[in-house]
Coordinates of C-alpha atoms and ligand atoms in Angstrom, one line a residue:
X20 CA 0.0 -0.1 0.0
X21 CA 1.6 3.3 -1.1
X22 CA -0.1 6.6 0.1
X23 CA 0.7 9.9 -1.3
X24 CA 3.0 8.2 -3.7
X25 CA 5.3 7.5 -0.6
X26 CA 6.6 4.2 0.8
X27 CA 6.4 4.5 4.5
X28 CA 9.1 2.8 6.7
X29 CA 8.9 2.8 10.4
X30 CA 12.0 1.7 12.6
X31 CA 10.9 1.0 16.2
X32 CA 13.9 1.3 18.7
X33 CA 17.0 3.5 18.4
X34 CA 19.4 1.1 19.9
X35 CA 22.3 -0.7 18.3
X36 CA 20.1 -2.6 15.7
X37 CA 17.4 0.1 14.9
X38 CA 19.9 3.0 14.8
X39 CA 22.5 1.2 12.6
X40 CA 19.6 0.2 10.2
X41 CA 18.6 3.9 10.0
X42 CA 22.2 5.1 9.6
X43 CA 22.6 2.9 6.5
X44 CA 19.2 3.7 5.2
X45 CA 19.9 7.4 5.7
X46 CA 22.5 7.2 2.9
X47 CA 20.5 5.0 0.6
X48 CA 16.7 4.6 0.6
X49 CA 16.1 7.7 2.4
X50 CA 17.5 10.0 -0.5
X51 CA 14.7 8.7 -2.5
X52 CA 11.7 11.4 -2.6
X53 CA 9.1 8.7 -2.6
X54 CA 10.3 7.0 0.5
X55 CA 9.6 8.3 4.1
X56 CA 11.6 6.7 7.0
X57 CA 11.0 7.4 10.7
X58 CA 12.8 6.2 13.5
X59 CA 10.8 6.0 16.8
X60 CA 12.5 5.8 20.2
X61 CA 11.5 6.4 23.9
X62 CA 14.6 8.6 24.4
X63 CA 15.9 11.2 22.1
X64 CA 19.4 9.6 22.3
X65 CA 21.3 6.4 21.5
X66 CA 22.8 4.7 24.5
X67 CA 26.2 3.0 24.3
X68 CA 25.4 0.1 26.9
X69 CA 29.1 -1.3 27.1
X70 CA 30.2 1.9 29.0
X71 CA 27.0 2.1 31.1
X72 CA 28.8 0.8 34.4
X73 CA 31.4 3.7 34.0
X74 CA 28.6 6.2 34.4
X75 CA 27.2 4.3 37.5
X76 CA 30.7 4.4 39.0
X77 CA 31.5 7.9 38.2
X78 CA 34.2 7.2 35.7
X79 CA 32.5 9.1 32.9
X80 CA 30.4 12.2 32.7
X81 CA 26.7 11.3 32.5
X82 CA 26.0 12.3 29.0
X83 CA 29.2 11.3 27.3
X84 CA 28.0 7.7 26.6
X85 CA 24.8 9.0 24.7
X86 CA 24.3 10.5 21.4
X87 CA 21.4 12.6 20.3
X88 CA 19.7 10.6 17.5
X89 CA 19.0 13.8 15.5
X90 CA 22.6 14.4 15.3
X91 CA 23.3 11.0 13.9
X92 CA 20.7 11.1 11.1
X93 CA 20.1 13.6 8.3
X94 CA 17.3 12.3 6.1
X95 CA 15.6 9.8 8.4
X96 CA 13.0 11.5 10.5
X97 CA 13.0 11.0 14.3
X98 CA 10.0 10.7 16.6
X99 CA 10.6 10.7 20.4
X100 CA 7.7 8.5 21.7
X101 CA 6.7 5.3 23.4
X102 CA 5.6 2.5 21.2
X103 CA 2.5 1.1 22.8
X104 CA 1.1 -1.5 20.3
X105 CA 1.6 -2.7 16.8
X106 CA -1.4 -3.8 14.6
X107 CA 0.0 -5.8 11.8
X108 CA -3.5 -6.4 10.2
X109 CA -4.0 -2.6 9.8
X110 CA -0.3 -2.0 9.4
X111 CA -0.2 0.6 12.2
X112 CA 1.8 1.4 15.1
X113 CA 0.4 3.1 18.2
X114 CA 2.7 5.7 19.8
X115 CA 2.2 8.0 22.8
X116 CA 4.3 11.1 23.5
X117 CA 4.1 14.7 25.0
X118 CA 3.4 15.7 28.6
X119 CA -0.1 14.4 28.3
X120 CA 0.8 11.2 26.6
X121 CA -1.5 11.6 23.7
X122 CA -1.6 9.0 20.9
X123 CA -0.9 8.7 17.3
X124 CA -1.5 5.8 15.0
X125 CA 1.4 5.8 12.4
X126 CA 0.8 3.7 9.2
X127 CA 3.6 1.8 7.7
X128 CA 4.5 -0.2 4.5
X129 CA 7.6 -1.7 6.1
X130 CA 8.1 -2.2 9.9
X131 CA 11.5 -2.7 11.4
X132 CA 11.3 -3.8 15.0
X133 CA 14.4 -3.3 17.1
X134 CA 12.9 -2.7 20.5
X135 CA 15.5 -4.7 22.5
X136 CA 15.0 -6.5 25.7
X137 CA 13.7 -5.5 29.2
X138 CA 14.9 -6.6 32.7
X139 CA 13.2 -9.7 33.9
X140 CA 12.9 -10.2 37.7
X141 CA 11.4 -13.8 37.2
X142 CA 8.5 -12.7 39.6
X143 CA 11.1 -13.0 42.6
X144 CA 9.2 -11.4 45.6
X145 CA 10.2 -7.6 46.2
X146 CA 12.6 -7.3 43.3
X147 CA 10.4 -5.3 41.0
X148 CA 9.7 -2.7 43.8
X149 CA 13.2 -2.5 45.4
X150 CA 16.1 -3.6 43.1
X151 CA 18.2 -1.3 41.1
X152 CA 18.8 -2.2 37.4
X153 CA 21.4 -1.5 34.8
X154 CA 19.7 -1.1 31.4
X155 CA 19.3 2.6 30.8
X156 CA 21.1 5.8 31.4
X157 CA 18.5 6.7 34.1
X158 CA 19.4 3.2 35.8
X159 CA 23.1 4.1 35.9
X160 CA 22.4 7.6 37.2
X161 CA 20.2 6.1 39.9
X162 CA 22.7 3.5 40.9
X163 CA 25.4 6.2 41.2
X164 CA 23.1 8.4 43.2
X165 CA 22.1 5.5 45.5
X166 CA 25.7 4.5 46.2
X167 CA 26.6 8.2 47.2
X168 CA 23.3 8.5 49.2
X169 CA 24.1 5.4 51.2
X170 CA 27.6 6.7 52.0
X171 CA 26.3 10.0 53.0
X172 CA 23.7 8.3 55.3
X173 CA 26.1 5.8 56.8
X174 CA 28.6 8.7 57.7
X175 CA 26.1 10.3 60.2
X176 CA 26.2 9.4 63.8
X177 CA 22.5 8.5 64.0
X178 CA 23.0 5.7 61.5
X179 CA 25.9 4.1 63.3
X180 CA 23.7 1.0 64.2
X181 CA 22.7 0.4 60.6
X182 CA 26.0 1.1 59.0
X183 CA 26.6 -2.6 58.1
X184 CA 23.5 -2.9 55.9
X185 CA 23.9 0.6 54.5
X186 CA 27.4 -0.3 53.4
X187 CA 26.7 -3.6 51.9
X188 CA 26.4 -3.7 48.1
X189 CA 25.2 -6.7 46.4
X190 CA 25.2 -7.3 42.6
X191 CA 23.2 -10.2 41.2
X192 CA 24.4 -11.8 37.9
X193 CA 27.9 -13.0 37.0
X194 CA 27.6 -12.2 33.3
X195 CA 29.2 -9.3 31.5
X196 CA 26.9 -6.6 32.9
X197 CA 27.0 -7.9 36.5
X198 CA 30.8 -8.4 36.6
X199 CA 31.6 -5.0 35.0
X200 CA 29.1 -3.3 37.4
X201 CA 30.3 -5.0 40.7
X202 CA 34.1 -4.2 39.8
X203 CA 33.2 -0.5 39.0
X204 CA 31.0 -0.2 42.0
X205 CA 33.8 -1.6 44.2
X206 CA 36.4 0.7 42.8
X207 CA 34.1 3.7 43.2
X208 CA 33.0 3.2 46.7
X209 CA 36.5 2.2 48.0
X210 CA 37.8 5.4 46.6
X211 CA 35.0 7.6 47.8
X212 CA 34.9 6.3 51.3
X213 CA 38.2 8.2 52.2
X214 CA 36.2 11.4 52.1
X215 CA 33.8 10.2 54.9
X216 CA 35.3 10.8 58.3
X217 CA 33.3 8.2 60.0
X218 CA 33.9 5.4 57.6
X219 CA 36.7 3.4 56.4
X220 CA 37.4 0.6 53.8
X221 CA 36.8 -2.1 56.4
X222 CA 33.1 -1.0 56.8
X223 CA 32.3 -1.9 53.1
X224 CA 31.0 -5.1 51.9
X225 CA 30.6 -5.9 48.2
X226 CA 29.0 -9.2 47.1
X227 CA 28.4 -10.7 43.7
X228 CA 25.8 -13.5 43.5
X229 CA 26.1 -15.8 40.4
X230 CA 24.0 -19.0 39.7
X231 CA 26.6 -20.8 37.7
X232 CA 29.9 -22.5 38.8
X233 CA 32.2 -19.7 37.5
X234 CA 31.5 -16.1 36.5
X235 CA 31.6 -14.8 33.0
X236 CA 30.7 -18.2 31.4
X237 CA 30.7 -16.8 27.9
X238 CA 34.7 -16.4 28.3
X239 CA 35.3 -19.9 29.4
X240 CA 36.5 -21.4 32.7
X241 CA 40.1 -20.1 32.6
X242 CA 39.2 -16.4 32.3
X243 CA 36.2 -16.8 34.5
X244 CA 38.6 -18.1 37.2
X245 CA 41.2 -15.4 36.7
X246 CA 38.3 -12.7 37.0
X247 CA 37.2 -14.4 40.3
X248 CA 40.6 -14.4 41.7
X249 CA 41.2 -10.7 40.8
X250 CA 37.9 -9.5 42.2
X251 CA 38.3 -11.5 45.4
X252 CA 41.8 -9.9 45.9
X253 CA 39.9 -6.6 45.8
X254 CA 37.6 -7.8 48.7
X255 CA 34.7 -8.6 46.6
X256 CA 32.9 -11.7 47.9
X257 CA 31.8 -14.0 45.2
X258 CA 28.9 -16.4 45.8
X259 CA 28.8 -19.0 42.9
X260 CA 26.1 -21.6 42.6
X261 CA 23.8 -19.3 44.5
X262 CA 20.5 -17.5 43.5
X263 CA 18.7 -14.5 44.8
X264 CA 15.3 -15.8 46.1
X265 CA 13.8 -12.5 47.2
X266 CA 14.4 -8.9 48.4
X267 CA 12.9 -7.2 51.5
X268 CA 13.6 -3.9 53.4
X269 CA 16.0 -5.9 55.3
X270 CA 18.0 -7.4 52.6
X271 CA 18.6 -10.1 50.0
X272 CA 17.3 -13.6 50.6
X273 CA 19.4 -16.3 49.0
X274 CA 18.7 -19.8 47.7
X275 CA 21.1 -21.1 50.5
X276 CA 18.7 -19.9 53.1
X277 CA 21.0 -17.0 54.1
X278 CA 19.9 -13.3 54.2
X279 CA 22.4 -10.6 53.4
X280 CA 21.3 -7.4 55.0
X281 CA 21.7 -4.5 52.5
X282 CA 19.9 -1.5 51.1
X283 CA 21.3 -1.9 47.6
X284 CA 20.8 -4.9 45.2
X285 CA 21.6 -4.3 41.7
X286 CA 19.9 -6.8 39.5
X287 CA 21.5 -7.8 36.1
X288 CA 20.6 -11.4 36.2
X289 CA 17.8 -11.6 33.6
X290 CA 16.2 -10.1 30.6
X291 CA 13.2 -10.9 28.4
X292 CA 12.1 -9.6 25.0
X293 CA 10.1 -6.4 24.9
X294 CA 6.6 -6.8 26.2
X295 CA 5.3 -4.8 23.3
X296 CA 5.8 -8.0 21.2
X297 CA 3.5 -10.0 23.4
X298 CA 0.4 -9.5 21.4
X299 CA 2.0 -9.7 18.0
X300 CA 0.4 -12.6 15.9
X301 CA 3.9 -13.3 14.4
X302 CA 5.8 -16.5 15.1
X303 CA 8.0 -16.2 18.3
X304 CA 10.2 -18.4 20.5
X305 CA 10.8 -17.5 24.0
X306 CA 9.2 -14.2 23.2
X307 CA 11.7 -13.3 20.5
X308 CA 10.5 -12.8 16.9
X309 CA 11.4 -15.6 14.5
X310 CA 13.1 -14.2 11.4
X311 CA 14.7 -15.7 8.3
X312 CA 18.3 -15.2 7.3
X313 CA 17.3 -11.9 5.4
X314 CA 15.9 -10.6 8.7
X315 CA 12.2 -10.7 7.6
X316 CA 9.4 -12.1 9.8
X317 CA 7.9 -14.5 7.4
X318 CA 4.9 -15.0 9.4
X319 CA 4.0 -11.3 9.2
X320 CA 4.5 -9.8 5.7
X321 CA 6.2 -6.3 5.7
X322 CA 7.7 -6.8 9.2
X323 CA 11.4 -7.1 9.8
X324 CA 13.2 -7.6 13.1
X325 CA 16.7 -7.4 14.5
X326 CA 18.8 -7.2 17.7
X327 CA 17.8 -8.7 21.1
X328 CA 14.1 -9.1 20.3
X329 CA 14.8 -11.3 17.2
X330 CA 15.7 -14.8 16.8
X331 CA 18.1 -15.0 13.9
X332 CA 19.1 -18.3 12.5
X333 CA 23.0 -19.0 12.2
X334 CA 23.7 -21.2 9.2
X335 CA 27.2 -21.8 10.3
X336 CA 26.2 -23.3 13.7
X337 CA 22.8 -24.4 13.0
X338 CA 21.6 -22.4 16.1
X339 CA 20.9 -18.7 16.5
X340 CA 22.8 -15.6 16.8
X341 CA 23.5 -14.4 20.3
X342 CA 22.0 -11.1 21.6
X343 CA 24.9 -8.8 21.6
X344 CA 25.7 -5.2 20.5
X345 CA 28.3 -6.4 18.0
X346 CA 25.7 -8.6 16.2
X347 CA 22.9 -6.1 16.5
X348 CA 24.8 -3.3 14.7
X349 CA 25.8 -5.7 11.8
X350 CA 22.4 -6.9 11.6
X351 CA 21.3 -3.2 11.1
X352 CA 23.6 -2.9 8.1
X353 CA 22.3 -6.0 6.5
X354 CA 18.6 -5.2 7.2
X355 CA 19.1 -1.8 5.6
X356 CA 20.4 -3.5 2.5
X357 CA 17.7 -6.1 2.3
X358 CA 14.9 -3.5 2.8
X359 CA 16.3 -1.5 0.1
X360 CA 16.5 -4.5 -2.1
X361 CA 13.0 -5.2 -1.3
X362 CA 11.7 -1.8 -2.3
X363 CA 13.9 -1.7 -5.4
X364 CA 13.3 -5.4 -6.4
X365 CA 17.1 -6.4 -6.0
X366 CA 18.7 -9.4 -4.5
X367 CA 18.9 -9.7 -0.7
X368 CA 21.9 -10.8 1.4
X369 CA 21.6 -13.3 4.2
X370 CA 22.9 -12.2 7.6
X371 CA 26.1 -14.0 8.6
X372 CA 28.6 -13.0 11.2
X373 CA 30.8 -14.8 13.9
X374 CA 31.5 -13.1 17.1
X375 CA 35.0 -11.4 16.8
X376 CA 35.7 -11.3 20.6
X377 CA 34.2 -10.6 23.9
X378 CA 35.8 -8.3 26.6
X379 CA 34.9 -7.4 30.1
X380 CA 36.6 -4.6 32.3
X381 CA 37.1 -5.9 35.8
X382 CA 38.3 -2.7 37.5
X383 CA 41.7 -1.3 38.6
X384 CA 42.8 -1.1 35.0
X385 CA 42.4 -4.9 34.5
X386 CA 40.3 -6.9 32.1
X387 CA 39.6 -10.2 30.5
X388 CA 39.1 -10.8 26.8
X389 CA 38.9 -13.6 24.2
X390 CA 39.5 -12.3 20.6
X391 CA 39.6 -14.6 17.7
X392 CA 39.9 -17.5 20.1
X393 CA 43.0 -16.0 22.0
X394 CA 42.7 -15.2 25.8
X395 CA 44.0 -11.9 27.1
X396 CA 43.9 -10.7 30.8
X397 CA 45.1 -8.0 33.1
X398 CA 46.2 -4.6 31.7
X399 CA 46.4 -5.6 28.2
X400 CA 42.8 -6.8 28.2
X401 CA 41.7 -3.7 30.0
X402 CA 43.7 -1.6 27.3
X403 CA 42.0 -3.5 24.4
X404 CA 38.5 -3.1 26.2
X405 CA 39.1 0.7 26.2
X406 CA 40.5 1.0 22.7
X407 CA 37.9 -1.3 21.0
X408 CA 34.9 0.3 22.7
X409 CA 36.2 3.9 22.3
X410 CA 36.5 3.2 18.6
X411 CA 32.9 1.9 18.5
X412 CA 31.4 4.8 20.3
X413 CA 29.5 7.0 17.7
X414 CA 30.7 10.5 16.8
X415 CA 34.1 12.0 17.2
X416 CA 32.9 14.6 19.8
X417 CA 31.8 11.9 22.2
X418 CA 34.9 9.9 21.7
X419 CA 37.0 12.9 22.5
X420 CA 35.0 13.6 25.7
X421 CA 35.3 10.1 26.8
X422 CA 39.1 10.1 26.2
X423 CA 39.4 13.4 28.1
X424 CA 37.3 11.9 31.0
X425 CA 39.7 8.8 31.1
X426 CA 42.9 10.9 31.0
X427 CA 41.6 13.3 33.7
X428 CA 40.7 10.3 35.8
X429 CA 44.5 9.5 35.9
X430 CA 45.0 12.7 37.7
X431 CA 41.8 13.5 39.7
X432 CA 39.6 11.4 41.8
X433 CA 36.1 10.2 41.0
X434 CA 33.2 12.8 41.3
X435 CA 31.0 12.3 44.4
X436 CA 28.3 14.7 43.4
X437 CA 24.7 13.5 43.7
X438 CA 22.6 14.4 40.8
X439 CA 19.2 15.4 42.2
X440 CA 16.4 16.2 39.6
X441 CA 13.8 17.8 41.9
X442 CA 12.8 21.5 41.8
X443 CA 14.8 23.8 44.2
X444 CA 12.7 25.3 47.0
X445 CA 10.7 28.3 46.0
X446 CA 9.5 31.3 48.2
X447 CA 5.9 29.8 48.3
X448 CA 6.9 26.5 49.5
X449 CA 9.0 28.1 52.2
X450 CA 6.1 30.4 53.3
X451 CA 3.7 27.3 53.3
X452 CA 6.3 25.6 55.7
X453 CA 6.4 28.6 57.9
X454 CA 2.7 28.9 58.1
X455 CA 2.4 25.1 58.8
X456 CA 5.0 25.2 61.5
X457 CA 3.4 28.4 63.2
X458 CA -0.1 26.7 63.1
X459 CA 1.4 23.6 64.6
X460 CA 3.2 25.6 67.3
X461 CA 0.1 27.5 68.3
X462 CA -1.6 24.2 69.0
X463 CA -3.9 24.3 66.0
X464 CA -3.8 21.8 63.1
X465 CA -2.7 22.8 59.7
X466 CA -4.4 22.0 56.5
X467 CA -1.5 23.4 54.5
X468 CA 0.6 20.7 52.9
X469 CA 4.2 21.3 52.0
X470 CA 4.3 20.9 48.3
X471 CA 7.2 19.6 46.0
X472 CA 10.5 18.6 47.6
X473 CA 11.0 21.5 50.0
X474 CA 13.2 20.4 52.9
Ligands
FAD512 C1 24.8 -2.8 31.1 C2 24.9 -3.6 29.7 C3 26.2 -3.9 29.2 C4 26.3 -4.5 27.9 N1 27.6 -4.6 27.4 C5 27.7 -5.2 26.1 C6 29.0 -5.5 25.7 O1 30.0 -5.0 26.3 N2 29.2 -5.8 24.4 C7 28.1 -6.3 23.8 O2 28.1 -6.9 22.6 N3 26.8 -6.2 24.2 C8 26.6 -5.7 25.4 N4 25.4 -5.6 26.0 C9 24.2 -6.0 25.2 C10 23.7 -5.0 24.2 O3 23.5 -3.7 24.8 C11 22.6 -5.5 23.5 O4 22.8 -6.7 22.8 C12 22.2 -4.4 22.3 O5 21.9 -3.2 22.9 C13 21.0 -4.9 21.6 O6 20.5 -4.1 20.6 P1 19.1 -3.7 20.3 O7 19.1 -2.7 19.2 O8 18.3 -5.0 20.1 O9 18.4 -3.1 21.6 P2 18.7 -1.8 22.4 O10 20.2 -1.4 22.1 O11 18.5 -2.1 23.9 O12 17.7 -0.9 21.8 C14 16.4 -0.9 22.0 C15 15.9 0.6 21.9 O13 14.4 0.5 21.9 C16 14.0 1.5 22.8 N5 12.7 1.1 23.3 C17 12.4 0.0 23.9 N6 10.9 0.0 24.1 C18 10.4 1.0 23.5 C19 9.2 1.5 23.5 N7 8.1 0.8 23.9 N8 8.9 2.6 22.8 C20 10.0 3.3 22.2 N9 11.2 2.9 22.5 C21 11.4 1.8 23.0 C22 15.0 1.7 23.9 O14 14.8 2.8 24.5 C23 16.2 1.4 23.1 O15 16.7 2.6 22.6 C24 25.2 -4.9 27.3 C25 23.9 -4.7 27.8 C26 23.8 -4.1 29.0 C27 22.4 -3.7 29.5

């Protein structure tokens, strides 16, 4: 169906997959006057997730790992909104946006779905309400704020009795995200604690919970054991073969029956495909959309999918491609090629890619990496991690900012500023507070409520 003589293409999700598809279409199909391409994403920026833990641990400035989508695209339109539903029969996508969350139904001829995954708490009690997560920039800022808030609280005399739980930090998940997070958090709080007169390094407890026998299973036993040894040297307790079974105000309950008293559990132990896909009548497996080697969803004509929400056959292994950033961005390129081919009646190219390498930073200028089957560890692996990921970060400006941050980090300490986003007190709030206090002091009751966050 072509309306107004234009073929409409919607790309849902501006992450590794969606953005790279859009970037490649920007210089090909989007040049065509009879094609209109729109990228829809919740945030108006692209998040570079491999460096997220560096924001949470105050190694990098908050906005250096994100890039405004409008600055990455020239001809592809951008729409900042929340995708709420997809109607494949009517070929429409329902999007909400604006302060009042009003809706639009956007029509498409081709739909590219790259909505990634969401955190999965596996219905464990208390986690959805209380656990910290590491998926978005907001999550990383929140983690950083919580770490600082807990140090501030623990330093006060009135909290001496609960210092133990306040200064116990637990990370669940021994995969890449969990290990990088626990290492970065450990480095940060052990550096920060020097500035708190009533606290010392001995007051801190950092625990990593992992369900398998060795952390970083993707890198193999040898590197996993190496990472465990290095993290243990830095006073991180590693509990392998253990699961989180719940979270309360008191702390984390473990599958062993033990309870770790803490106010901070960072959960990185599970993801599931985006819930927007739940009602789609297309073929799925474990919630991921089944695509063919050209990245088309055969069960829903006109629909394409890539990244973490797609199940992409791997002809070499006979299995499926793993959900990683290095795959998603390459899928974006092939999808753009095949979509262009579909519109112009040309030949498509099947997606084929083998993992080049996997790397993890484990703190204190050490890392672990397996590249082309060769293992690296220590400083060299950490240097490779920084060099490779810096080269992958989009836009020269952001590369430069990150490189500057890392250089300055060699000379200066980590920043302990808490980023609060509430409004500063205003005179009217102050007056209301005074009125309320004087009403209470004169024995009367006060109906006046202190609004906002005046403290
Ligand atoms: C902390 C962390 C560290 C990681 N480190 C690495 C690493 O070192 N190497 C590696 O290869 N992989 C890493 N990954 C995995 C990697 O980030 C993913 O595999 C990759 O991002 C998948 O790309 P995607 O395009 O499918 O999804 P994403 O990149 O997650 O993009 C999905 C986009 O869709 C948007 N979106 C979702 N729902 C909606 C909605 N309803 N409406 C509007 N927009 C929506 C999101 O905001 C997001 O922008 C890491 C992941 C995390 C969380």
